[in-house]
Coordinates of N, CA and C in Angstrom, one line a residue:
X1 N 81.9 -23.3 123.5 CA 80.7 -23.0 124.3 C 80.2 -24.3 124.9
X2 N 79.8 -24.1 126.0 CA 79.1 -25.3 127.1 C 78.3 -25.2 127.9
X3 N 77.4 -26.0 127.7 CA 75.7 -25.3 128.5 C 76.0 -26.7 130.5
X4 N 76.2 -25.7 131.5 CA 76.3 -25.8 132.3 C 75.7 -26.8 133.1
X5 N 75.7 -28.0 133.8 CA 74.3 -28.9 133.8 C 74.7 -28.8 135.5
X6 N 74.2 -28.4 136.7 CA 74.7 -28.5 138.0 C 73.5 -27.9 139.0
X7 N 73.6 -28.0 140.0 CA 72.6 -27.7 141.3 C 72.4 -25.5 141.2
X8 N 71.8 -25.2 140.7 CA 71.9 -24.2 140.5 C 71.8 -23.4 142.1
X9 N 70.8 -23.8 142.7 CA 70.5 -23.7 144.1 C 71.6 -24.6 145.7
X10 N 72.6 -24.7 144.8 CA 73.6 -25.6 146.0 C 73.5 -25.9 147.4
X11 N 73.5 -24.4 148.0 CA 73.1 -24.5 149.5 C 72.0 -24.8 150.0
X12 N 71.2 -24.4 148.8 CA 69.9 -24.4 149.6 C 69.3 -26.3 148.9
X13 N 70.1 -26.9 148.1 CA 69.9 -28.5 148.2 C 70.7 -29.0 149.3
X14 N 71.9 -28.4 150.1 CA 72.7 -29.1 150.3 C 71.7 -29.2 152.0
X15 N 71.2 -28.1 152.4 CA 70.3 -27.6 153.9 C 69.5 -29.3 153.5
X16 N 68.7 -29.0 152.7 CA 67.9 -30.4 152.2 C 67.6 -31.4 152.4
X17 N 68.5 -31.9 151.7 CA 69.2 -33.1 151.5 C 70.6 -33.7 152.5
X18 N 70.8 -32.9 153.3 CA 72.0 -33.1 154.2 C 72.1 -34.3 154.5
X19 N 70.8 -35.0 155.3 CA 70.7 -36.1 156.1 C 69.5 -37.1 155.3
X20 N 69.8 -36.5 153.9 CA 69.1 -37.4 153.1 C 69.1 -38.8 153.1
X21 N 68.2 -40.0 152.7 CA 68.7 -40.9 152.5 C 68.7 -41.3 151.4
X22 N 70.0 -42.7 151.2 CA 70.5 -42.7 149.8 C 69.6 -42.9 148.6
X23 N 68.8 -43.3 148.9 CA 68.2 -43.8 147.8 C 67.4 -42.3 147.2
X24 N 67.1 -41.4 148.0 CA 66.9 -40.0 147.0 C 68.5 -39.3 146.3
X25 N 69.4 -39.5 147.8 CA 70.7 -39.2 146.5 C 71.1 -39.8 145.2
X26 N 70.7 -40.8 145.0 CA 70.5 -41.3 144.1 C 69.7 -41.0 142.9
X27 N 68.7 -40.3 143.3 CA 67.4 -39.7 142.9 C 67.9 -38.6 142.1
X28 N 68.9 -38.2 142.4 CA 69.6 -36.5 142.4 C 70.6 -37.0 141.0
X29 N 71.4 -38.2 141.7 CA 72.2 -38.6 140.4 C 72.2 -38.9 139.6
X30 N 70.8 -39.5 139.4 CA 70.4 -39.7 138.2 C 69.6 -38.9 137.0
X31 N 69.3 -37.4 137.9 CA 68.8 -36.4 137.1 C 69.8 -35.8 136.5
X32 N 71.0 -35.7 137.2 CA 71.9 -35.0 136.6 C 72.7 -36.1 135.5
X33 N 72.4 -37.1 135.7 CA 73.0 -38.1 134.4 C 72.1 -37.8 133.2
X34 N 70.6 -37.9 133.2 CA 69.9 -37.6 132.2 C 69.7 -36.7 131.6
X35 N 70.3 -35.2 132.1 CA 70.3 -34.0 131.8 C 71.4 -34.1 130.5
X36 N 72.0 -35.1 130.5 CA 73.4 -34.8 129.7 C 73.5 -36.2 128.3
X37 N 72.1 -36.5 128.7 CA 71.8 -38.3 127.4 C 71.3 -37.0 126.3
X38 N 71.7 -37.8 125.0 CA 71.2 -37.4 123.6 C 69.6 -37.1 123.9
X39 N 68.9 -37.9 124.6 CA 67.3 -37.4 124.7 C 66.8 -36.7 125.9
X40 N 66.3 -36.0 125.8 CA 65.5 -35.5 126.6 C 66.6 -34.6 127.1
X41 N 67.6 -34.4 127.1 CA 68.7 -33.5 128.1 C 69.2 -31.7 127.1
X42 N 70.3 -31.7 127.6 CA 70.8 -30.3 127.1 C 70.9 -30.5 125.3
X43 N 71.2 -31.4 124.9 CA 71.2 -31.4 123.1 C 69.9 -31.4 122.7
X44 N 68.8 -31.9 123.2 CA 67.1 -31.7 123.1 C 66.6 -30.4 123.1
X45 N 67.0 -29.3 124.2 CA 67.1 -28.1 123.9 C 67.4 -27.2 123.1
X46 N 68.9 -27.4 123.1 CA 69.7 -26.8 121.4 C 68.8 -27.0 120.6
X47 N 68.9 -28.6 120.4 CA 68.1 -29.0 118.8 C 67.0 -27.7 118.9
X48 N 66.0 -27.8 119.8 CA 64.8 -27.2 119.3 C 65.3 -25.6 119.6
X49 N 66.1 -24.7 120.3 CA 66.4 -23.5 120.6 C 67.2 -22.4 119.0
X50 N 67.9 -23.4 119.0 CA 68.7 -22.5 117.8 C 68.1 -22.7 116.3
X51 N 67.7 -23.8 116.0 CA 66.6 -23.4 114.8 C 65.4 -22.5 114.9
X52 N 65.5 -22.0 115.9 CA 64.2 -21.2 116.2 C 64.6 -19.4 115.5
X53 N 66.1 -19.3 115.8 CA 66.7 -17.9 115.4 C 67.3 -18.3 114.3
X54 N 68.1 -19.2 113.8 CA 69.2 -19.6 112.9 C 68.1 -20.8 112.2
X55 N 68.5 -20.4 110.7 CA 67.5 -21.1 109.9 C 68.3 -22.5 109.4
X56 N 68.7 -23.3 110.8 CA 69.3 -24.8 110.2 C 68.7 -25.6 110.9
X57 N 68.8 -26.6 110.4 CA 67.9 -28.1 111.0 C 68.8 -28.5 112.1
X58 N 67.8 -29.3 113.4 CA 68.3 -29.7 114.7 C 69.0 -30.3 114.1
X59 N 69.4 -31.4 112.9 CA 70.7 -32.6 112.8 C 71.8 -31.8 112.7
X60 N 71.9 -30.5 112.5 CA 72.7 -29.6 112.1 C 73.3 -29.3 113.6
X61 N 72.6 -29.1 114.3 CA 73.0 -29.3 115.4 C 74.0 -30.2 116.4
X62 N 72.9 -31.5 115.6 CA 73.2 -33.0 116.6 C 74.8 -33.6 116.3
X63 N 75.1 -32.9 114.9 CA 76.3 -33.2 114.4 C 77.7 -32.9 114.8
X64 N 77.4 -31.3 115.7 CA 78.1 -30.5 116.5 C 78.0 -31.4 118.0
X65 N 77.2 -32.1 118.4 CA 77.5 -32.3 119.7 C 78.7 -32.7 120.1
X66 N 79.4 -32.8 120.9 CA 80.8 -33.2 121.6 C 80.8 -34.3 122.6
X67 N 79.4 -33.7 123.4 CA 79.8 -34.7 124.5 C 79.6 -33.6 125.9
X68 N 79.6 -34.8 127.0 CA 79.6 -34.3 128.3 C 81.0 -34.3 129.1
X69 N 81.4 -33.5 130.0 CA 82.8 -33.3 130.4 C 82.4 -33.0 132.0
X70 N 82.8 -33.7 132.4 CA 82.5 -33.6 134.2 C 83.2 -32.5 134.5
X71 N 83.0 -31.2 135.6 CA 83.5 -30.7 136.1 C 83.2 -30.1 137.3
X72 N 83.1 -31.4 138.2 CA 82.6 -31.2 139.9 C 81.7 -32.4 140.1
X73 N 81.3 -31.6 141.7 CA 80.2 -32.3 142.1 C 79.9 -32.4 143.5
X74 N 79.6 -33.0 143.9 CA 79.0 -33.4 145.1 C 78.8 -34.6 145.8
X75 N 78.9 -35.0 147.0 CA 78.7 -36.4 147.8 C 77.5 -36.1 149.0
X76 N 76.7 -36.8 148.5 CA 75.3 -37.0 149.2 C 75.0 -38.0 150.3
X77 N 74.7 -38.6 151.1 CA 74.6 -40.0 151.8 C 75.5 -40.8 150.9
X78 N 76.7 -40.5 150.5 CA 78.1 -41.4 149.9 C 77.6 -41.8 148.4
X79 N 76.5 -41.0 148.1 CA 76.8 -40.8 146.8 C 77.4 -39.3 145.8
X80 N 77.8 -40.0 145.0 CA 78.4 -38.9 144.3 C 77.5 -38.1 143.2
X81 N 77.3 -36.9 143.2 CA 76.1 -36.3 142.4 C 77.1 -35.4 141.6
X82 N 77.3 -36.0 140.0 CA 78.1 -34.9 139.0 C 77.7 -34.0 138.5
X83 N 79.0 -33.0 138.5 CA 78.4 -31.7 137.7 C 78.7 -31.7 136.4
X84 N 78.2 -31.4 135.4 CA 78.9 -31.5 133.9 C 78.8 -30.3 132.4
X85 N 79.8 -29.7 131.9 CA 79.9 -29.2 130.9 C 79.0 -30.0 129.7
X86 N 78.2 -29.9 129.1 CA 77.4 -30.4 128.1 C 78.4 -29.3 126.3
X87 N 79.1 -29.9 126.4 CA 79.7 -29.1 125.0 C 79.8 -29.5 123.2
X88 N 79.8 -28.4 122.7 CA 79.7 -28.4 120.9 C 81.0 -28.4 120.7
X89 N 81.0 -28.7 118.9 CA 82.6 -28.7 118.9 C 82.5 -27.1 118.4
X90 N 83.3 -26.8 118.4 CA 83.7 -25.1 118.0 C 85.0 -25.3 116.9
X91 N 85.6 -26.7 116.4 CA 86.2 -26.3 115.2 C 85.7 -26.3 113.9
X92 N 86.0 -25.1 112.9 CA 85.3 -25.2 111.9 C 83.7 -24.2 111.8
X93 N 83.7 -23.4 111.0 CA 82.1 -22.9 110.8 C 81.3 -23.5 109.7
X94 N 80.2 -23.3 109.8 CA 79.2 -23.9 108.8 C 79.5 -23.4 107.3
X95 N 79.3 -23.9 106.3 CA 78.9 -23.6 105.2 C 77.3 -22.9 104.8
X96 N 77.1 -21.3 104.4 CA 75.7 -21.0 103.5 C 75.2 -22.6 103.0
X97 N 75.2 -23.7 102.8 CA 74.6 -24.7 102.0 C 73.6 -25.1 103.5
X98 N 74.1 -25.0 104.7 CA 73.4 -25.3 106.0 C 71.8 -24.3 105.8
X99 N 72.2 -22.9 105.7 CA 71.0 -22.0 105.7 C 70.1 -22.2 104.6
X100 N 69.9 -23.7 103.9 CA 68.6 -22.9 103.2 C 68.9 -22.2 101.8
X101 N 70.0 -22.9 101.1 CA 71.1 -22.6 99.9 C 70.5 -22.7 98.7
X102 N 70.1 -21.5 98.6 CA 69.5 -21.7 96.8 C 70.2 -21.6 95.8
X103 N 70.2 -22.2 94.8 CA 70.0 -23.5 94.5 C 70.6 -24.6 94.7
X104 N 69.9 -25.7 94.9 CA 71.0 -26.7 95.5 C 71.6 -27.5 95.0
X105 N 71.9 -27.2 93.6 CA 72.8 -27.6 92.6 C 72.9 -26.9 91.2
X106 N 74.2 -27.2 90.3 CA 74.1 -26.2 89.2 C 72.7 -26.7 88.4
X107 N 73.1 -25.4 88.0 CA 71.8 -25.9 86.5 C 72.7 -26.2 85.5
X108 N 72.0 -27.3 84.3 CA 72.6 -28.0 83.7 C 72.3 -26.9 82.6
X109 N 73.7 -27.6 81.5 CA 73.8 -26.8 80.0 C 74.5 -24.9 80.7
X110 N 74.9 -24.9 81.8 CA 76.1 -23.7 81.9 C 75.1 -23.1 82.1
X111 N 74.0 -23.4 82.6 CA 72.8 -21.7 82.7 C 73.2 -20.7 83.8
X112 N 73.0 -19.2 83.3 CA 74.0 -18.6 84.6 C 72.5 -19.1 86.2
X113 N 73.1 -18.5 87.5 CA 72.6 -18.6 88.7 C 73.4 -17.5 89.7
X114 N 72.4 -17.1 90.3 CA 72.9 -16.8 91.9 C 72.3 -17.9 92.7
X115 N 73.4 -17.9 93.3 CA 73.8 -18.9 94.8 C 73.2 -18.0 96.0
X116 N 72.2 -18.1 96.7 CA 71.6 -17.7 97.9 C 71.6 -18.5 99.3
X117 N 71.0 -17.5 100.6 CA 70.7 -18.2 101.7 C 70.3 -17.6 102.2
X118 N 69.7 -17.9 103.6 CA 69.1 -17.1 104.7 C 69.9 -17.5 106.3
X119 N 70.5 -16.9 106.7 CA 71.0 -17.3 108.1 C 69.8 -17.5 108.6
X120 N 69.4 -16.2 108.6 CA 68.5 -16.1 110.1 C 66.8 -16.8 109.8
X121 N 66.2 -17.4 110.7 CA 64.8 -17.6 110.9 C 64.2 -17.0 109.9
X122 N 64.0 -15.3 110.7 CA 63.0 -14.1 110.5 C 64.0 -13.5 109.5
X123 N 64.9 -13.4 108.9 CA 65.3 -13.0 107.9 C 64.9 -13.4 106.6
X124 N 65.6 -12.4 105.9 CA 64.8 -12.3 104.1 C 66.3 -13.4 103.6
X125 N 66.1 -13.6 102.5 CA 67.0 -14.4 101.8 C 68.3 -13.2 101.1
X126 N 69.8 -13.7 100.9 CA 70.7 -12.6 100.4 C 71.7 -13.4 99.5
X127 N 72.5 -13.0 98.9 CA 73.9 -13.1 98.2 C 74.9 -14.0 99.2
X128 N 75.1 -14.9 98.5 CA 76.0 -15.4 99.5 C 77.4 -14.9 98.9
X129 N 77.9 -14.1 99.8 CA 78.9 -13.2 99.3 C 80.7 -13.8 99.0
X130 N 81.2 -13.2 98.1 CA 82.0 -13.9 97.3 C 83.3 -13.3 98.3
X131 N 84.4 -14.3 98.5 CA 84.9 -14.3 99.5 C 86.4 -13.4 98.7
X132 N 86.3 -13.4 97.3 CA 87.9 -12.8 96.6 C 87.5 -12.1 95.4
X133 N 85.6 -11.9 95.2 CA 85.5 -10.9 94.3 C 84.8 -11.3 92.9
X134 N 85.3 -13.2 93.2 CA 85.1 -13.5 92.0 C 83.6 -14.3 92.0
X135 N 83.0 -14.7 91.1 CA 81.4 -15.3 91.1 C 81.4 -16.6 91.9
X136 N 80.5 -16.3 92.9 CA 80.4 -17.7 93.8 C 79.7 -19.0 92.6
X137 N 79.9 -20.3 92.8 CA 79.8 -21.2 91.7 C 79.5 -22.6 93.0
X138 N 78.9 -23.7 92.6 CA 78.2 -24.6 93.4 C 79.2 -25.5 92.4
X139 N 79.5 -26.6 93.6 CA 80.4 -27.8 92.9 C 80.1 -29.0 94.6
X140 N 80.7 -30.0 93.9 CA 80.7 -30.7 95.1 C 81.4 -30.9 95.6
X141 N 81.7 -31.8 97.0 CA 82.5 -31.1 98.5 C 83.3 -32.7 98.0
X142 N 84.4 -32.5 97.5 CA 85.5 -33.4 97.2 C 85.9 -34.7 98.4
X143 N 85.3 -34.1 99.5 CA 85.6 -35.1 100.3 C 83.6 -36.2 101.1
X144 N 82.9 -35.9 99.7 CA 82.0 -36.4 100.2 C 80.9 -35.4 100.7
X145 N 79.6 -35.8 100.5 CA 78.7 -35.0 101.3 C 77.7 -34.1 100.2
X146 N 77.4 -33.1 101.1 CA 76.3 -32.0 99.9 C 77.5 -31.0 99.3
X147 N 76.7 -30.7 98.6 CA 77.4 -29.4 97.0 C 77.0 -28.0 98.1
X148 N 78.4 -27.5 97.6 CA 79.1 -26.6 98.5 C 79.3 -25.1 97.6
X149 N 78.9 -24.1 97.7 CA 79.1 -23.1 97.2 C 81.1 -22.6 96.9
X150 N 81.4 -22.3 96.6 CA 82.8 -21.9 96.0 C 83.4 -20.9 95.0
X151 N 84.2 -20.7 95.9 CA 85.0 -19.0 95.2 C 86.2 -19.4 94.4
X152 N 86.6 -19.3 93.1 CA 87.9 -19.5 92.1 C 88.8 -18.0 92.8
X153 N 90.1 -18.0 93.1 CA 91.4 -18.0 93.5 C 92.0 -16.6 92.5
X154 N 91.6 -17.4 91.7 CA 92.3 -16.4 90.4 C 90.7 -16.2 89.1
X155 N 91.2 -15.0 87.9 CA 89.8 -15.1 86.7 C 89.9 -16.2 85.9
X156 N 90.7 -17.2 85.6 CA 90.7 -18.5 85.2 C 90.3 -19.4 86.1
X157 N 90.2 -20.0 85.2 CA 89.8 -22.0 86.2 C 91.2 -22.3 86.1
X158 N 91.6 -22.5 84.5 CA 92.7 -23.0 84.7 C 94.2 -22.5 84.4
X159 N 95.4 -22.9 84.6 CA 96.4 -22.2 84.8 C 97.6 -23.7 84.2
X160 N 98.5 -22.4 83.1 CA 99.7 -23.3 82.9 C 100.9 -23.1 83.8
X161 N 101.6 -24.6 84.3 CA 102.3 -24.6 85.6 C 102.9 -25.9 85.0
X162 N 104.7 -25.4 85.2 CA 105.3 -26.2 85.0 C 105.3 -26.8 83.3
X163 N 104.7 -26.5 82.4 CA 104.5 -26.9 81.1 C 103.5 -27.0 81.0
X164 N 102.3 -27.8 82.0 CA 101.1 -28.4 82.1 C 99.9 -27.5 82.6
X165 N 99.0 -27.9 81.5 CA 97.1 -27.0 82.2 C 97.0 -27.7 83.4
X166 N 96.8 -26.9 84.6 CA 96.0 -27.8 85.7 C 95.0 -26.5 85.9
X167 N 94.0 -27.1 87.1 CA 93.3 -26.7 87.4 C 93.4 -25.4 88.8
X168 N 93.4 -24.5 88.5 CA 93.7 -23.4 89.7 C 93.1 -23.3 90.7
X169 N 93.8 -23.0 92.2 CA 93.0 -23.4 93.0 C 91.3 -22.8 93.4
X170 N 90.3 -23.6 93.9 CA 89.5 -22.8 94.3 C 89.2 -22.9 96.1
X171 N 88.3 -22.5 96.5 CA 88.0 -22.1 97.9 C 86.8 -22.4 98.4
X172 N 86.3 -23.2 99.4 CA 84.8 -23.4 100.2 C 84.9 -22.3 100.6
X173 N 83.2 -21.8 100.7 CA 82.9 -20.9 101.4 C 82.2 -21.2 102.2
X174 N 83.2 -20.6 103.6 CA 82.0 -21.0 105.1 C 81.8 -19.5 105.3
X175 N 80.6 -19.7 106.6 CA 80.4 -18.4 107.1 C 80.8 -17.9 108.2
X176 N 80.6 -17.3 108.9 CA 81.6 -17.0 110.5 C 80.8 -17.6 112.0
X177 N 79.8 -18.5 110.9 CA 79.1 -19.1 112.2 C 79.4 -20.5 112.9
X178 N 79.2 -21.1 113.9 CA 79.4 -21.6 114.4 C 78.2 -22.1 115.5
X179 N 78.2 -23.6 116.0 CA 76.8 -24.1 116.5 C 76.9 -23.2 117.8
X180 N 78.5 -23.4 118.8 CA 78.8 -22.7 119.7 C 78.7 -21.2 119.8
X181 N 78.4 -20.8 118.8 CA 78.4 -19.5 118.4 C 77.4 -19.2 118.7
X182 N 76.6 -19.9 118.3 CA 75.0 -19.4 118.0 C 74.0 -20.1 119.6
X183 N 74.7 -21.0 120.2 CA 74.4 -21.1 121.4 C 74.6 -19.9 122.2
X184 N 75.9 -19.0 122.5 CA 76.0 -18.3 122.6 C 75.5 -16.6 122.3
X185 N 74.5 -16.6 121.6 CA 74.0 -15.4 121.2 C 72.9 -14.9 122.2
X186 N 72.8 -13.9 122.3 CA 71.9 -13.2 123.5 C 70.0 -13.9 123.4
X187 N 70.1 -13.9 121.7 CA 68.7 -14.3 121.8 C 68.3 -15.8 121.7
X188 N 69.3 -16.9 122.1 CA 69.0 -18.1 122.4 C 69.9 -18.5 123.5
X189 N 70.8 -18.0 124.0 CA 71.9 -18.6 125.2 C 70.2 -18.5 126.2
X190 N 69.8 -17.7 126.6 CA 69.3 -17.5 127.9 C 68.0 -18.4 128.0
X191 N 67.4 -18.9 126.9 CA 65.7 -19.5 126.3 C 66.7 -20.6 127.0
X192 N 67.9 -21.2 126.3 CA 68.6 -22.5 126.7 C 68.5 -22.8 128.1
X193 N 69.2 -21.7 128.7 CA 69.6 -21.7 130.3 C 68.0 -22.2 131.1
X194 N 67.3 -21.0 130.7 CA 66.2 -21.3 131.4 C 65.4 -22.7 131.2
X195 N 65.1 -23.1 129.9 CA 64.5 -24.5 129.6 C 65.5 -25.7 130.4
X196 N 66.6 -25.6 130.3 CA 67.8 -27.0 131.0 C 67.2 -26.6 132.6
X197 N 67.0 -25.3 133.2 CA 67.2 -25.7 134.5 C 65.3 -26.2 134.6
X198 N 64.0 -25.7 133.7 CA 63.4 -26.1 134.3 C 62.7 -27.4 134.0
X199 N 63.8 -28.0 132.8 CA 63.7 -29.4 132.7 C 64.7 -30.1 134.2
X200 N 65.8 -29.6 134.7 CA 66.5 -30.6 135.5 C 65.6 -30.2 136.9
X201 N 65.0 -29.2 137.1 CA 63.9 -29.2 138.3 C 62.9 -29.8 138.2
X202 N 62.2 -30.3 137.1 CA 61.0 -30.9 137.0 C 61.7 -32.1 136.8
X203 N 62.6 -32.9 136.6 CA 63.4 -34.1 136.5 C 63.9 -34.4 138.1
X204 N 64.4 -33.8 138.4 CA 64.5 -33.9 140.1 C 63.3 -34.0 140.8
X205 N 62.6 -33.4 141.0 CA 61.0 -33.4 141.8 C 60.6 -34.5 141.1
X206 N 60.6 -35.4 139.6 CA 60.1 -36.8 139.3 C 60.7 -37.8 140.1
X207 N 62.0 -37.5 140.3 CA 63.2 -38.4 140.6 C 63.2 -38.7 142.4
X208 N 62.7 -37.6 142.8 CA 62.8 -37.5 144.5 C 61.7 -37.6 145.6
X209 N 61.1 -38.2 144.0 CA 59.0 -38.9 144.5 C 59.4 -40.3 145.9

């Protein structure tokens, strides 16, 4: 998913600005550069758009960012005015520990627990649901980071293999969401669209003073 950064009104900039001089083309170029910086631009949006329906923090966001990807543009009084894809990564979905994961670690001395979350904002809190049937269990993320909810493979932990006890496998549990994903959803794609164009119109009219 990629939030669009470009002259939404084309023709009717290009009538314009035809016989512009460079120093507003310039004016132009550099709105559309700032449209696409960590501040003030299309990841400033996100941050504050999708915590609004999806109950995870903007870093949760910022972490997904990708980056800007040119794709077009325009030449103004011989300057060049870029268009640009502003995109999330889309590999990988989030872990329930993003939503708001209760509890956020075992309880000590083996006390039993349910493991919870809440996707959504306006939603109630639920089960974070066991992905093979067996009791979801909190351990930590072996490669670093926060304690991760987890599904055991098999009704043992552990398993004789080869002559030897080892440990049988277990499973992270993610959810089927994704930052791109949730960009994409009917009740934040469009809040997005509209805030980017009426920050890059009020950034142009600054720009072309």
């Amino acid at each position: 998913m990629a939030i669009r950064v470009d002259l939404a009104n084309y023709d009717e900039v290009m009538r314009d600005l035809e016989d512009c001089p460079k120093d507003l083309a310039k004016g132009v170029r550099k709105t559309m550069l700032a449209m696409t910086r960590k501040s003030g631009g299309v990841l400033t949006v996100a941050r504050a758009e999708i915590p609004k329906v999806y109950n995870i923090k903007a870093k949760d966001v910022t972490e997904k960012y990708k980056g800007k990807r040119e794709v077009g543009g325009i030449t103004l009084a011989g300057v060049k005015i870029p268009f640009f894809d502003v995109e999330f990564e889309s590999k990988g979905t989030l872990t329930p520990a993003r939503f708001g994961m209760k509890p956020k670690n075992r309880y000590a001395h083996n006390r039993a627990y349910t493991v919870t979350w809440q996707p959504l904002k306006a939603g109630g809190r639920r089960e974070v649901p066991s992905d093979t049937g067996y009791p979801v269990f909190l351990a930590p993320n072996p490669h670093g980071g926060r304690i991760l909810p987890w599904n055991r493979m098999y009704a043992k932990s552990w398993g004789k293999a080869t002559g030897e006890w080892k440990h049988l496998p277990i499973n992270a549990i993610h959810t089927h969401m994704s930052v791109p994903q949730m960009l994409d959803n009917a009740k934040v794609q469009p809040h997005v669209q509209r805030e980017v164009e009426r920050r890059l119109e009020k950034l142009l009219q600054e720009n072309l003073k």
